[in-house]
Coordinates of C-alpha atoms in Angstrom, one line a residue:
X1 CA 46.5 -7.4 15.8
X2 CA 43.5 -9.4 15.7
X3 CA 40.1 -7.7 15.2
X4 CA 38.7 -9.0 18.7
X5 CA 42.2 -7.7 20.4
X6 CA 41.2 -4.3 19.8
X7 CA 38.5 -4.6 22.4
X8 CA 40.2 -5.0 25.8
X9 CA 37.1 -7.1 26.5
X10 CA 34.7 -8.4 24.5
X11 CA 31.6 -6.8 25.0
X12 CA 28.5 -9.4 23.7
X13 CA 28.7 -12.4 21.4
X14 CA 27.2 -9.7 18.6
X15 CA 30.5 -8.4 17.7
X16 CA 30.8 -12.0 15.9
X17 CA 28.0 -11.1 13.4
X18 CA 30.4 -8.1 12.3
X19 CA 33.0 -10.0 12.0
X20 CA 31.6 -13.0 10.2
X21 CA 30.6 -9.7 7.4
X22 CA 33.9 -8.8 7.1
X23 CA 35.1 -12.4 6.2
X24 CA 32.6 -12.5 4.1
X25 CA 32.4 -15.3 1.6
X26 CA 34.9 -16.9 3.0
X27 CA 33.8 -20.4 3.9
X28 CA 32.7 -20.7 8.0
X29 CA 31.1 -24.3 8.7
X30 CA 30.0 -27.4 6.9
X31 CA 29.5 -31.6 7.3
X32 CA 32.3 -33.5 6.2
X33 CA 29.7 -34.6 3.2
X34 CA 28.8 -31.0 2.4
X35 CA 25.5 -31.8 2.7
X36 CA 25.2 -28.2 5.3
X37 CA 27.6 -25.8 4.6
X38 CA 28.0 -21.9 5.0
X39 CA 29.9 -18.6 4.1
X40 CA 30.7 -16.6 6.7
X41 CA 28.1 -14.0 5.3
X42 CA 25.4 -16.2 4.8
X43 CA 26.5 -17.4 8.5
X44 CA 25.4 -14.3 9.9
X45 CA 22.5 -14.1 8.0
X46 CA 21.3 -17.4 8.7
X47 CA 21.6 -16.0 12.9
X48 CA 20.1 -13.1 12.2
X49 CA 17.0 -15.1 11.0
X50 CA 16.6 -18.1 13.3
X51 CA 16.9 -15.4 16.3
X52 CA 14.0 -13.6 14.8
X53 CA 12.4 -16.5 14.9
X54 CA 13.1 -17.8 18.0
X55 CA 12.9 -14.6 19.8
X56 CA 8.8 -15.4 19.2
X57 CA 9.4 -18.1 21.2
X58 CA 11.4 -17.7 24.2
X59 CA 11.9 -14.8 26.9
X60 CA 15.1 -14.0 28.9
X61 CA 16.5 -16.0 31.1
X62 CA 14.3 -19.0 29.8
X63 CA 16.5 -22.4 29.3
X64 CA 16.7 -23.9 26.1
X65 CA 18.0 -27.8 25.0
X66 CA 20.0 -28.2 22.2
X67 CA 20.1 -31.9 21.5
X68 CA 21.0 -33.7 17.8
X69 CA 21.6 -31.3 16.0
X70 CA 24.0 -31.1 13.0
X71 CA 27.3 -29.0 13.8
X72 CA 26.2 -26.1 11.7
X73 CA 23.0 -26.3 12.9
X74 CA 24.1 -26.2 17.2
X75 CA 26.4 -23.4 15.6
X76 CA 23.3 -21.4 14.5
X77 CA 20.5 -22.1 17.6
X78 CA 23.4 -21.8 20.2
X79 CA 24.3 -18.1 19.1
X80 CA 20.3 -17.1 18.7
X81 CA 20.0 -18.1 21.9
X82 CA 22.0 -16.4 23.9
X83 CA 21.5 -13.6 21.7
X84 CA 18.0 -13.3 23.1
X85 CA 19.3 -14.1 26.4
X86 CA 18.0 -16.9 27.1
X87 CA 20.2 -19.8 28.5
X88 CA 21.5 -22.5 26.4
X89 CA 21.8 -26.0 27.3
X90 CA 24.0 -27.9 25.5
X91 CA 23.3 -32.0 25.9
X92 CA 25.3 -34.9 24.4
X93 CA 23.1 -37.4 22.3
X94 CA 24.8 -40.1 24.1
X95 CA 23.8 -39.7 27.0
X96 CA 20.5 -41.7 27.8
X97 CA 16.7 -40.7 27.6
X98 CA 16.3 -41.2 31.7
X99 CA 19.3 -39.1 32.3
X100 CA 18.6 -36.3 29.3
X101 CA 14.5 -35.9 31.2
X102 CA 16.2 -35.9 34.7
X103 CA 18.0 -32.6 32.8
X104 CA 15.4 -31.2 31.2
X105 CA 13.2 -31.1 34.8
X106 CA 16.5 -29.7 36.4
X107 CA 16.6 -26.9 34.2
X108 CA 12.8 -26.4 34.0
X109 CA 13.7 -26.1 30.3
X110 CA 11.1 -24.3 28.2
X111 CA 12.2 -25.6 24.6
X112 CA 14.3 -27.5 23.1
X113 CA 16.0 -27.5 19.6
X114 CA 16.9 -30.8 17.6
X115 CA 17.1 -31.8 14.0
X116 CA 15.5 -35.2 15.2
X117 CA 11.6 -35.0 15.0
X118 CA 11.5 -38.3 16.9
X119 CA 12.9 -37.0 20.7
X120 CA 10.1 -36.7 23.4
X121 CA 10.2 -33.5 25.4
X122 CA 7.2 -32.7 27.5
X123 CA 7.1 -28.7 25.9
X124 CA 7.6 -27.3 22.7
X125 CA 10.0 -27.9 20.2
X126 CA 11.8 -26.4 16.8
X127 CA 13.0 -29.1 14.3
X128 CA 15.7 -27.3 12.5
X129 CA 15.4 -28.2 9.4
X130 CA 11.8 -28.2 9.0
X131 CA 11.8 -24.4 9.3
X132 CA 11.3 -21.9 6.5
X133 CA 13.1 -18.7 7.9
X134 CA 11.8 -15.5 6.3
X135 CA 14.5 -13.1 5.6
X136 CA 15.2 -10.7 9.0
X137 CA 17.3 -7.6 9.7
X138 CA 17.0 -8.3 13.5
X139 CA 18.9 -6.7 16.1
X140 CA 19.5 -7.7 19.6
X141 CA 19.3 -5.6 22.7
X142 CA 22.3 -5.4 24.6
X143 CA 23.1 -8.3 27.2
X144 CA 24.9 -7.5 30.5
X145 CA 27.6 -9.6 30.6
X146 CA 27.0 -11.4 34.4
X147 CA 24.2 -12.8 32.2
X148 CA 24.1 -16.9 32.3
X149 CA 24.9 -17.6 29.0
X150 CA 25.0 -21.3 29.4
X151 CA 24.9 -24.8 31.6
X152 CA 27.1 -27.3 30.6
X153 CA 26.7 -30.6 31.9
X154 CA 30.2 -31.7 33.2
X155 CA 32.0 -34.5 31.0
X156 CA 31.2 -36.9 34.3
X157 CA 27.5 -36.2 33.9
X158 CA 26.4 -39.6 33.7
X159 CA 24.9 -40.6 37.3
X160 CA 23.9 -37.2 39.0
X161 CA 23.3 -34.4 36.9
X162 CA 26.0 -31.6 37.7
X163 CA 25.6 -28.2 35.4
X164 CA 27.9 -26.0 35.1
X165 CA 26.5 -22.2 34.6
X166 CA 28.9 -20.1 32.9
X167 CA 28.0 -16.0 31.8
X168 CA 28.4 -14.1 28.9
X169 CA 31.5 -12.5 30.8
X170 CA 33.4 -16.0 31.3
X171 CA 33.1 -17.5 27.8
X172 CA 34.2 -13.7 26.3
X173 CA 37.0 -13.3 28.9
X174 CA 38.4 -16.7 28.2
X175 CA 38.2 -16.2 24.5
X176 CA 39.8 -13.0 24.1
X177 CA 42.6 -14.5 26.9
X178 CA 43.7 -17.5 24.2
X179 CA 43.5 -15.5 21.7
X180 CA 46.2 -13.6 23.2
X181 CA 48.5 -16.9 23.2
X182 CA 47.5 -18.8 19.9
X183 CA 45.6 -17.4 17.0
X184 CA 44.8 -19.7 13.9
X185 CA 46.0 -18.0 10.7
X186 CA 42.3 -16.8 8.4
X187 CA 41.1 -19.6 6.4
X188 CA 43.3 -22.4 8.2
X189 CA 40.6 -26.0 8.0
X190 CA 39.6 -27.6 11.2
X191 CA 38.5 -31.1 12.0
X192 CA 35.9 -30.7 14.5
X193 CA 35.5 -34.4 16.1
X194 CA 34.5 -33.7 19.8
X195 CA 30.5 -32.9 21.1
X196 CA 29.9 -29.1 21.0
X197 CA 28.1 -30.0 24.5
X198 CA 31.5 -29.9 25.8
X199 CA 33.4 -26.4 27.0
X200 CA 37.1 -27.4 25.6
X201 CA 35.5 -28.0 22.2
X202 CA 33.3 -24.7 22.1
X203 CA 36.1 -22.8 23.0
X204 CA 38.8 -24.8 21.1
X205 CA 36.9 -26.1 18.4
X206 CA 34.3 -23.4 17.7
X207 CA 34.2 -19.8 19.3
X208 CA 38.8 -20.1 18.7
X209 CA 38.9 -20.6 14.9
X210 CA 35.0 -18.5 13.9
X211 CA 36.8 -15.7 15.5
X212 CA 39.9 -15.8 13.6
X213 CA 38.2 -16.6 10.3
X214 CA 38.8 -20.5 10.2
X215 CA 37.0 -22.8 7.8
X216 CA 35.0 -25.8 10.4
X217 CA 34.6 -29.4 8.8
X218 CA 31.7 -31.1 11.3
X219 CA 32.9 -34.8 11.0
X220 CA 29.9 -37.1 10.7
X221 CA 31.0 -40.3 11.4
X222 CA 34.2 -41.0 13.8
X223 CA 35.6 -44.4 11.9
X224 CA 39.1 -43.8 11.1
X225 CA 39.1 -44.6 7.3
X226 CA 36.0 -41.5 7.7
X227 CA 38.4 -39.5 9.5
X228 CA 41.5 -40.5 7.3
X229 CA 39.4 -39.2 4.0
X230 CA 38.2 -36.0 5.6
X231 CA 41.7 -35.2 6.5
X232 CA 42.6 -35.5 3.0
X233 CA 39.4 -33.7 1.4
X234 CA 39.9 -31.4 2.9
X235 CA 43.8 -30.6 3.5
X236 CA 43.2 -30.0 7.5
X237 CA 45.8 -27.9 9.2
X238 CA 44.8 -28.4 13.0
X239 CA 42.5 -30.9 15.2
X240 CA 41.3 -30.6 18.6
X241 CA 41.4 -33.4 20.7
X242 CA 41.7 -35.5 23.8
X243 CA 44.3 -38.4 24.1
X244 CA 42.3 -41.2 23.5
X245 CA 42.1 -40.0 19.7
X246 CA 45.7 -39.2 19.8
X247 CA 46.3 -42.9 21.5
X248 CA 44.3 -44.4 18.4
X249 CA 46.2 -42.3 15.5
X250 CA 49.2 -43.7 17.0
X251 CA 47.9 -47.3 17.0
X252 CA 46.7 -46.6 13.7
X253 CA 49.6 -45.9 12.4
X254 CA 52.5 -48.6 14.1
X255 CA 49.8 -51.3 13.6
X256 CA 50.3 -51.1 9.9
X257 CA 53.6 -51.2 9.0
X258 CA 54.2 -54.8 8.8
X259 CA 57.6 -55.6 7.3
X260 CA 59.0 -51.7 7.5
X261 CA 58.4 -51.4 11.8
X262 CA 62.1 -51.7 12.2
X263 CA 62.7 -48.9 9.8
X264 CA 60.2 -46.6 10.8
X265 CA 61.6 -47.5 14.5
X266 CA 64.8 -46.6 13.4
X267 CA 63.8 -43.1 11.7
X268 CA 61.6 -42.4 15.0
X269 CA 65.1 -42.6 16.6
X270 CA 67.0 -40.0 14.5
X271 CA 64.2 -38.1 14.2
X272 CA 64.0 -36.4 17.4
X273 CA 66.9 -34.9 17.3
X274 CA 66.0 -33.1 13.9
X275 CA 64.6 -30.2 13.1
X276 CA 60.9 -30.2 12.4
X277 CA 61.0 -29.8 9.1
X278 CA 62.9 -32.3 8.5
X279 CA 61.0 -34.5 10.3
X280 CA 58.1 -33.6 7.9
X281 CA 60.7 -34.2 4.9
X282 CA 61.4 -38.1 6.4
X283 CA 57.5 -39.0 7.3
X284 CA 56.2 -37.1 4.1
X285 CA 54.2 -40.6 3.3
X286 CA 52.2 -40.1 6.7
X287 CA 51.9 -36.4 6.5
X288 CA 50.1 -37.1 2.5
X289 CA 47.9 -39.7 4.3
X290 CA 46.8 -37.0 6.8
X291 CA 46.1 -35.0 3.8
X292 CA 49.4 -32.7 3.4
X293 CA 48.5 -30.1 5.5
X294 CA 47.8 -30.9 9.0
X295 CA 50.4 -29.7 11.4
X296 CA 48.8 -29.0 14.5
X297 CA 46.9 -30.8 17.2
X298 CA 45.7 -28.8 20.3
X299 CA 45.2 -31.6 23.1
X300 CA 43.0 -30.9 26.2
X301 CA 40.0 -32.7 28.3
X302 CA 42.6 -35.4 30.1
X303 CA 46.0 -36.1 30.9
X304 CA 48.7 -36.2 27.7
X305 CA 51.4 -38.6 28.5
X306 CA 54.8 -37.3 27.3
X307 CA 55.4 -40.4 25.4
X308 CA 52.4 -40.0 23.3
X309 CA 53.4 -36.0 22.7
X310 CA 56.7 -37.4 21.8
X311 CA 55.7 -40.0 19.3
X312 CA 53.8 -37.2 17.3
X313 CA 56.6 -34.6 17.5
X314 CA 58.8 -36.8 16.2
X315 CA 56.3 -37.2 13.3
X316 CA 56.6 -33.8 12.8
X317 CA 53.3 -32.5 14.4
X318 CA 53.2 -29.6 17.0
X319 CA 50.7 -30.3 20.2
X320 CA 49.5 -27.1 21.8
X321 CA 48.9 -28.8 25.5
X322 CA 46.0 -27.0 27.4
X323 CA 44.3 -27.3 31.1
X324 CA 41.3 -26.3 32.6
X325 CA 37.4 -27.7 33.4
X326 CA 33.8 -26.6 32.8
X327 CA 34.0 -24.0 35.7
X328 CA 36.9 -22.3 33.9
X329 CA 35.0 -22.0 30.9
X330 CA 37.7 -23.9 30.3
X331 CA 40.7 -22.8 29.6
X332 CA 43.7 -21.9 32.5
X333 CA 47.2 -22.9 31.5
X334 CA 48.7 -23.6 27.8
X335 CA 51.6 -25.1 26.6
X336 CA 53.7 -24.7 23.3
X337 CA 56.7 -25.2 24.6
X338 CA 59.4 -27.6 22.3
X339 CA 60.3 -29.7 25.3
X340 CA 57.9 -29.8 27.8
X341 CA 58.6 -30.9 31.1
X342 CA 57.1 -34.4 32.2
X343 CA 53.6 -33.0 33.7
X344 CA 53.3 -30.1 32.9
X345 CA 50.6 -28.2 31.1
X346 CA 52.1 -24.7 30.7
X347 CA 51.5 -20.8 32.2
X348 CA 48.3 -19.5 33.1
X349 CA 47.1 -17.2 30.1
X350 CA 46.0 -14.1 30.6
X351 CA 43.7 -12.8 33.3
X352 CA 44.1 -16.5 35.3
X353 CA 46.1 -16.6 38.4
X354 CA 47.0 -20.3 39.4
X355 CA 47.8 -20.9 43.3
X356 CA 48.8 -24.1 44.8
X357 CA 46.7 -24.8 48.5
X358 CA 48.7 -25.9 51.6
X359 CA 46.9 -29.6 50.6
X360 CA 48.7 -29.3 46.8
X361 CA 45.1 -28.0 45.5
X362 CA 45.3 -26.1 42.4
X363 CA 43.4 -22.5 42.8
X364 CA 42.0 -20.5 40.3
X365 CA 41.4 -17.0 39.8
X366 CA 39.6 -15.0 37.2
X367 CA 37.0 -13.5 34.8
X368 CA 36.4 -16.9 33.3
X369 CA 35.6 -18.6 36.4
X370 CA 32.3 -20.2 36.8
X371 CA 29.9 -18.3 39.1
X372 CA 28.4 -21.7 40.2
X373 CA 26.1 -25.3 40.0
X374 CA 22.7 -24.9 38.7
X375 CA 20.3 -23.7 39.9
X376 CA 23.0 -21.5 41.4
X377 CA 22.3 -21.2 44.7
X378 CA 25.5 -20.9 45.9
X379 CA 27.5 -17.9 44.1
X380 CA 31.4 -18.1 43.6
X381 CA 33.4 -15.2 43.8
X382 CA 35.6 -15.5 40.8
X383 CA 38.0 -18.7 42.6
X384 CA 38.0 -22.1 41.9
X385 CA 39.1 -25.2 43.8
X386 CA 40.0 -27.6 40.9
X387 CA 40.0 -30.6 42.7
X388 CA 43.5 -31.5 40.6
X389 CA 46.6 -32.0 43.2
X390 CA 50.0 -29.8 41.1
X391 CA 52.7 -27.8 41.9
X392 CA 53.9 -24.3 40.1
X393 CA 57.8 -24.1 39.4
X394 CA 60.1 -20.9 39.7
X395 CA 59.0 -20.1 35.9
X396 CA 55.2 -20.3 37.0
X397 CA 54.8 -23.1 35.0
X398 CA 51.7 -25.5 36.3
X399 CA 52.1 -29.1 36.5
X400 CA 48.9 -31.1 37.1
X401 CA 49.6 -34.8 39.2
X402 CA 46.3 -36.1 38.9
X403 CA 43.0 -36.0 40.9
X404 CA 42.7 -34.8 44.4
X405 CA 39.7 -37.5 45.0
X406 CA 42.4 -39.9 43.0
X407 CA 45.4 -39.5 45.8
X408 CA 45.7 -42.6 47.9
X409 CA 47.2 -41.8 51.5
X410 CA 48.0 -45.5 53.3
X411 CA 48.3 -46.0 57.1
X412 CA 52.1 -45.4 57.2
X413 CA 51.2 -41.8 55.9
X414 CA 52.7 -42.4 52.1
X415 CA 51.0 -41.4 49.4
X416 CA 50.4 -41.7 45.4
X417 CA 48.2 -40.9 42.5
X418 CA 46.7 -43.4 41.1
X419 CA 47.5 -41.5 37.7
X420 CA 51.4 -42.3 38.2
X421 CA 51.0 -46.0 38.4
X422 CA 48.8 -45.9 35.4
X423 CA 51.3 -43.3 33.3
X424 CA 53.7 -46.5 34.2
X425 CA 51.7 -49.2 32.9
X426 CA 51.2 -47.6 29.6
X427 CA 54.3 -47.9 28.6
X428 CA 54.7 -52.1 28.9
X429 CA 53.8 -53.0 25.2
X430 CA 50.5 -54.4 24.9
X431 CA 48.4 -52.5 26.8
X432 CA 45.7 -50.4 25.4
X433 CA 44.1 -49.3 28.3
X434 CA 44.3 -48.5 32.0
X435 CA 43.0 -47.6 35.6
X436 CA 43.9 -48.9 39.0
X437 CA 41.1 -48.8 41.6
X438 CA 42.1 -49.1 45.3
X439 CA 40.0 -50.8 47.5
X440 CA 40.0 -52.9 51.0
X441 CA 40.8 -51.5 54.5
X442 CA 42.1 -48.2 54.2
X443 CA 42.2 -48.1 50.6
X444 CA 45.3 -50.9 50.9
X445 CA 44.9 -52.9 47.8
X446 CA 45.5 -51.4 44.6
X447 CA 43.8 -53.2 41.5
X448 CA 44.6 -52.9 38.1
X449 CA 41.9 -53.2 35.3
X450 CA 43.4 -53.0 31.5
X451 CA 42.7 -53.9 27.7
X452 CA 45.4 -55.1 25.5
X453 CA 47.5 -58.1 24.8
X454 CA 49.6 -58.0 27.5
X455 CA 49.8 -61.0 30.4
X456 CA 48.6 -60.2 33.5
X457 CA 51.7 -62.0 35.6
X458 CA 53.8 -59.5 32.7
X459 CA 52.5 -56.5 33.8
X460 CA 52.7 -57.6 37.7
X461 CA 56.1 -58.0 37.7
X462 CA 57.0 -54.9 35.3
X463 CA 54.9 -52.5 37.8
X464 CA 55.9 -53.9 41.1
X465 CA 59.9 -53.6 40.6
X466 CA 59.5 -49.8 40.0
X467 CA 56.3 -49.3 42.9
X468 CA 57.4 -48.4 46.2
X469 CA 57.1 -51.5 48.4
X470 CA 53.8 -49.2 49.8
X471 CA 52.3 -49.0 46.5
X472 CA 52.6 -52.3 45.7
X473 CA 49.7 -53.8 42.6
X474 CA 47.7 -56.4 45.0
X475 CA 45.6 -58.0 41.3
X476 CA 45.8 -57.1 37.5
X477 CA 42.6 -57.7 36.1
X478 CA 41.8 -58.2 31.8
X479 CA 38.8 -56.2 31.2
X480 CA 35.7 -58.0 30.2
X481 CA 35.5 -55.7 27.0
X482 CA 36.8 -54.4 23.7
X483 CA 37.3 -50.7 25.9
X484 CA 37.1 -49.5 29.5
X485 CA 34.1 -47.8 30.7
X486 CA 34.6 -43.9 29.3
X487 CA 32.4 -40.9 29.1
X488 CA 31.5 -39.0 26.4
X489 CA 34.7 -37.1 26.3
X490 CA 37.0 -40.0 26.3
X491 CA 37.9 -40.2 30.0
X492 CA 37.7 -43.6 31.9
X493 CA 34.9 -43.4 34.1
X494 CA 37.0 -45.0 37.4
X495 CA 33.9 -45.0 39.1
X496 CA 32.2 -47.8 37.0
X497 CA 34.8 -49.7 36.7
X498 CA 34.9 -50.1 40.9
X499 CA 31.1 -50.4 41.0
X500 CA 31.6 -53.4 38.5
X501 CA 34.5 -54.4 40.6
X502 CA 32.5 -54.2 43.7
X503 CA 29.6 -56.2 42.5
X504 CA 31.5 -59.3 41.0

């Protein structure tokens, strides 16, 4: 049994200093140069003695930024933090310096922590590595868990500010509830390659594999021939990511194989019906170039098309499929199914209970579930209304159709999701990316906005003989850049993309 499946509920994030001891000097966290790098024992150490320090500097219940800092680094001021209970507020470098003040007045933040001496912030601030910690035995008092632990500005933060204020109680719940359904082997090597300001990577990608004993690679720079040589430094055995990275590996791959496509196409075909390690044994070139030992990719944060799961399962790969958002902390539904149905994202795991509204609303239920917005004046009472339109089948397996806000209803009462028409265009050759927009009277016309090769009069014609005659595309546009407009997390921002549409 794992060590943190003895508890029936975690009880404070200081059980993780006892069991960063035990896996001792075992390797925890490091950069992909190894420039930063720690033991699980000097880990723990190294928390013990930034909280002493910061616990000088900050009193419960006071919010503090975390911006720029290295991976190993967020790891460390996250944990002492919340360890002095005070509230953590995770921000993405990205975002820009208007929209990071407009947070910091939000939250009435009292400090902030960076390993950039150059950011402006109105009150005090601790450069990382410009401190000399003393050596500390310190201890913190116990924190209740309905204490805010963090606010997490949602992956669509980039107009409005929206946090997200999650307690000690839903991060530990929703922990100890996927560790019930997947659990990384001790010393298995993860890629980390998505912002720690996001939920589905702290959960995923940090508090999932610390927990079980994992060894964390922070990737520094996010080219692929980076990515390809810290795959194979480090013989990798899982990733966490969205699509969009997924949607790259693959173009990575077919867009180099020249001369040998039509084998490779060929081997694809007589692949899938093989078992998987066999499927290793055929693509044993591409599974050396992804350094030997990666076998796993857990996918989350947006919608995985079942073509692109294919493609990699075919390859040999195993995708763990998850759902969920901020407010869930964020994990709901998983899915390691062989074959998984076309939409679906698997069972609720343990402690979530998923209910589908009269309107096609997905509900959901549980210790994990956000208790509100900052600056929380409105409490929820353990329920959340997703805003994702899906449907639960006699198995109690949840399938996700898309957006609520994204359903168009026209004036003869049909309906669709603008997500279907844009699962459909990805698979005409030559298109990179996707999203339709409806617009006019009633939401009438539907537009299409893409990247690729693709003709526009191609991908017309292909779309329109499988749309209803209701659904009909009115205009495909080419996008005036390289990419679509896409947040921080790799979703396309529809939003933009209509404002821009608006405006021309």
């Amino acid at each position: 049994m794992h060590k943190l499946l003895k508890h029936k509920n975690m009880e404070s994030f200081y059980q993780f200093l006892s069991l960063f001891e035990n896996y001792g000097d075992n390797e925890s966290l490091c950069t992909s140069d190894e420039s930063i790098k720690f033991t699980y024992r000097n880990l723990a150490k190294e928390i013990k003695n930034f909280s002493h320090f910061v616990s000088t500097r900050i009193k419960p219940g006071q919010r503090v930024v975390l911006l720029d800092l290295h991976g190993p680094h967020w790891v460390i001021a996250f944990f002492s933090i919340v360890l002095n209970k005070a509230i953590a507020v995770p921000i993405d470098k990205r975002m820009n310096q208007a929209l990071q003040e407009e947070i910091f007045k939000m939250v009435d933040a009292e400090l902030l922590i960076t390993c950039n001496p150059y950011i402006k912030f109105p009150k005090r601030i601790i450069v990382y590595e410009e401190e000399k910690l003393p050596s500390s035995e310190w201890k913190p008092e116990k924190v209740a868990l309905d204490t805010l632990c963090e606010i997490i500005f949602t992956s669509g933060t980039w107009g409005k500010p929206k946090g997200v204020a999650l307690t000690h109680r839903n991060i530990l719940s929703n922990l100890h509830s996927v560790l019930q359904v997947y659990k990384p082997k001790q010393g298995e090597k993860v890629l980390s390659v998505l912002p720690l300001s996001h939920a589905y990577e702290q959960m995923c990608g940090l508090l999932l594999p610390i927990a079980s004993g994992c060894h964390i690679i922070y990737q520094s720079s996010l080219d692929s021939f980076s990515l390809l040589q810290s795959l194979q430094k480090f013989k990798v055995h899982y990733m966490v990511v969205v699509p969009r990275f997924l949607e790259l590996f693959q173009s990575s791959i077919t867009s180099n194989l020249g001369k040998s496509k039509p084998i490779f196409s060929f081997l694809l075909k007589i692949s899938k019906y093989l078992p998987k390690f066999l499927k290793q044994l055929i693509f044993t070139s591409l599974h050396k170039k992804f350094g030997g030992n990666l076998k796993t990719f857990i996918v989350g944060g947006a919608p995985f098309s079942n073509n692109l799961e294919d493609f990699f399962k075919t390859l040999g790969f195993t995708c763990i499929i998850g759902y969920g958002l901020s407010e869930s902390s964020p994990v709901l539904t998983v899915s390691q199914e062989k074959k998984r149905p076309k939409d679906s994202v698997g069972y609720p795991i343990p402690q979530v209970t998923i209910a589908i509204a009269d309107d096609g609303e997905i509900i959901a239920s549980g210790p994990n579930i956000s208790p509100g917005y900052w600056p929380l004046e409105q409490f929820h009472t353990g329920v959340l209304h997703t805003g994702d339109i899906g449907a639960l089948d006699e198995k109690g397996r949840l399938y996700v159709m898309g957006r609520k806000k994204n359903m168009v209803v026209f004036s003869t009462g049909d309906k669709i999701q603008l997500e279907d028409i844009e699962d459909s265009a990805t698979k005409l050759d030559g298109i990179s990316e996707v999203c339709v927009i409806a617009v006019g009277k009633n939401n009438s016309e539907l537009i299409l906005f893409y990247t690729g090769t693709a003709k526009e009069e191609t991908i017309i014609e292909y779309l329109n003989q499988k749309l209803p005659l209701y659904a009909r595309i009115h205009k495909v546009i080419k996008w005036h850049e390289e990419k679509l407009p896409s947040s921080h997390t790799m979703k396309i921002q529809r939003n933009i993309i209509r404002n821009t549409y608006a405006t021309d």
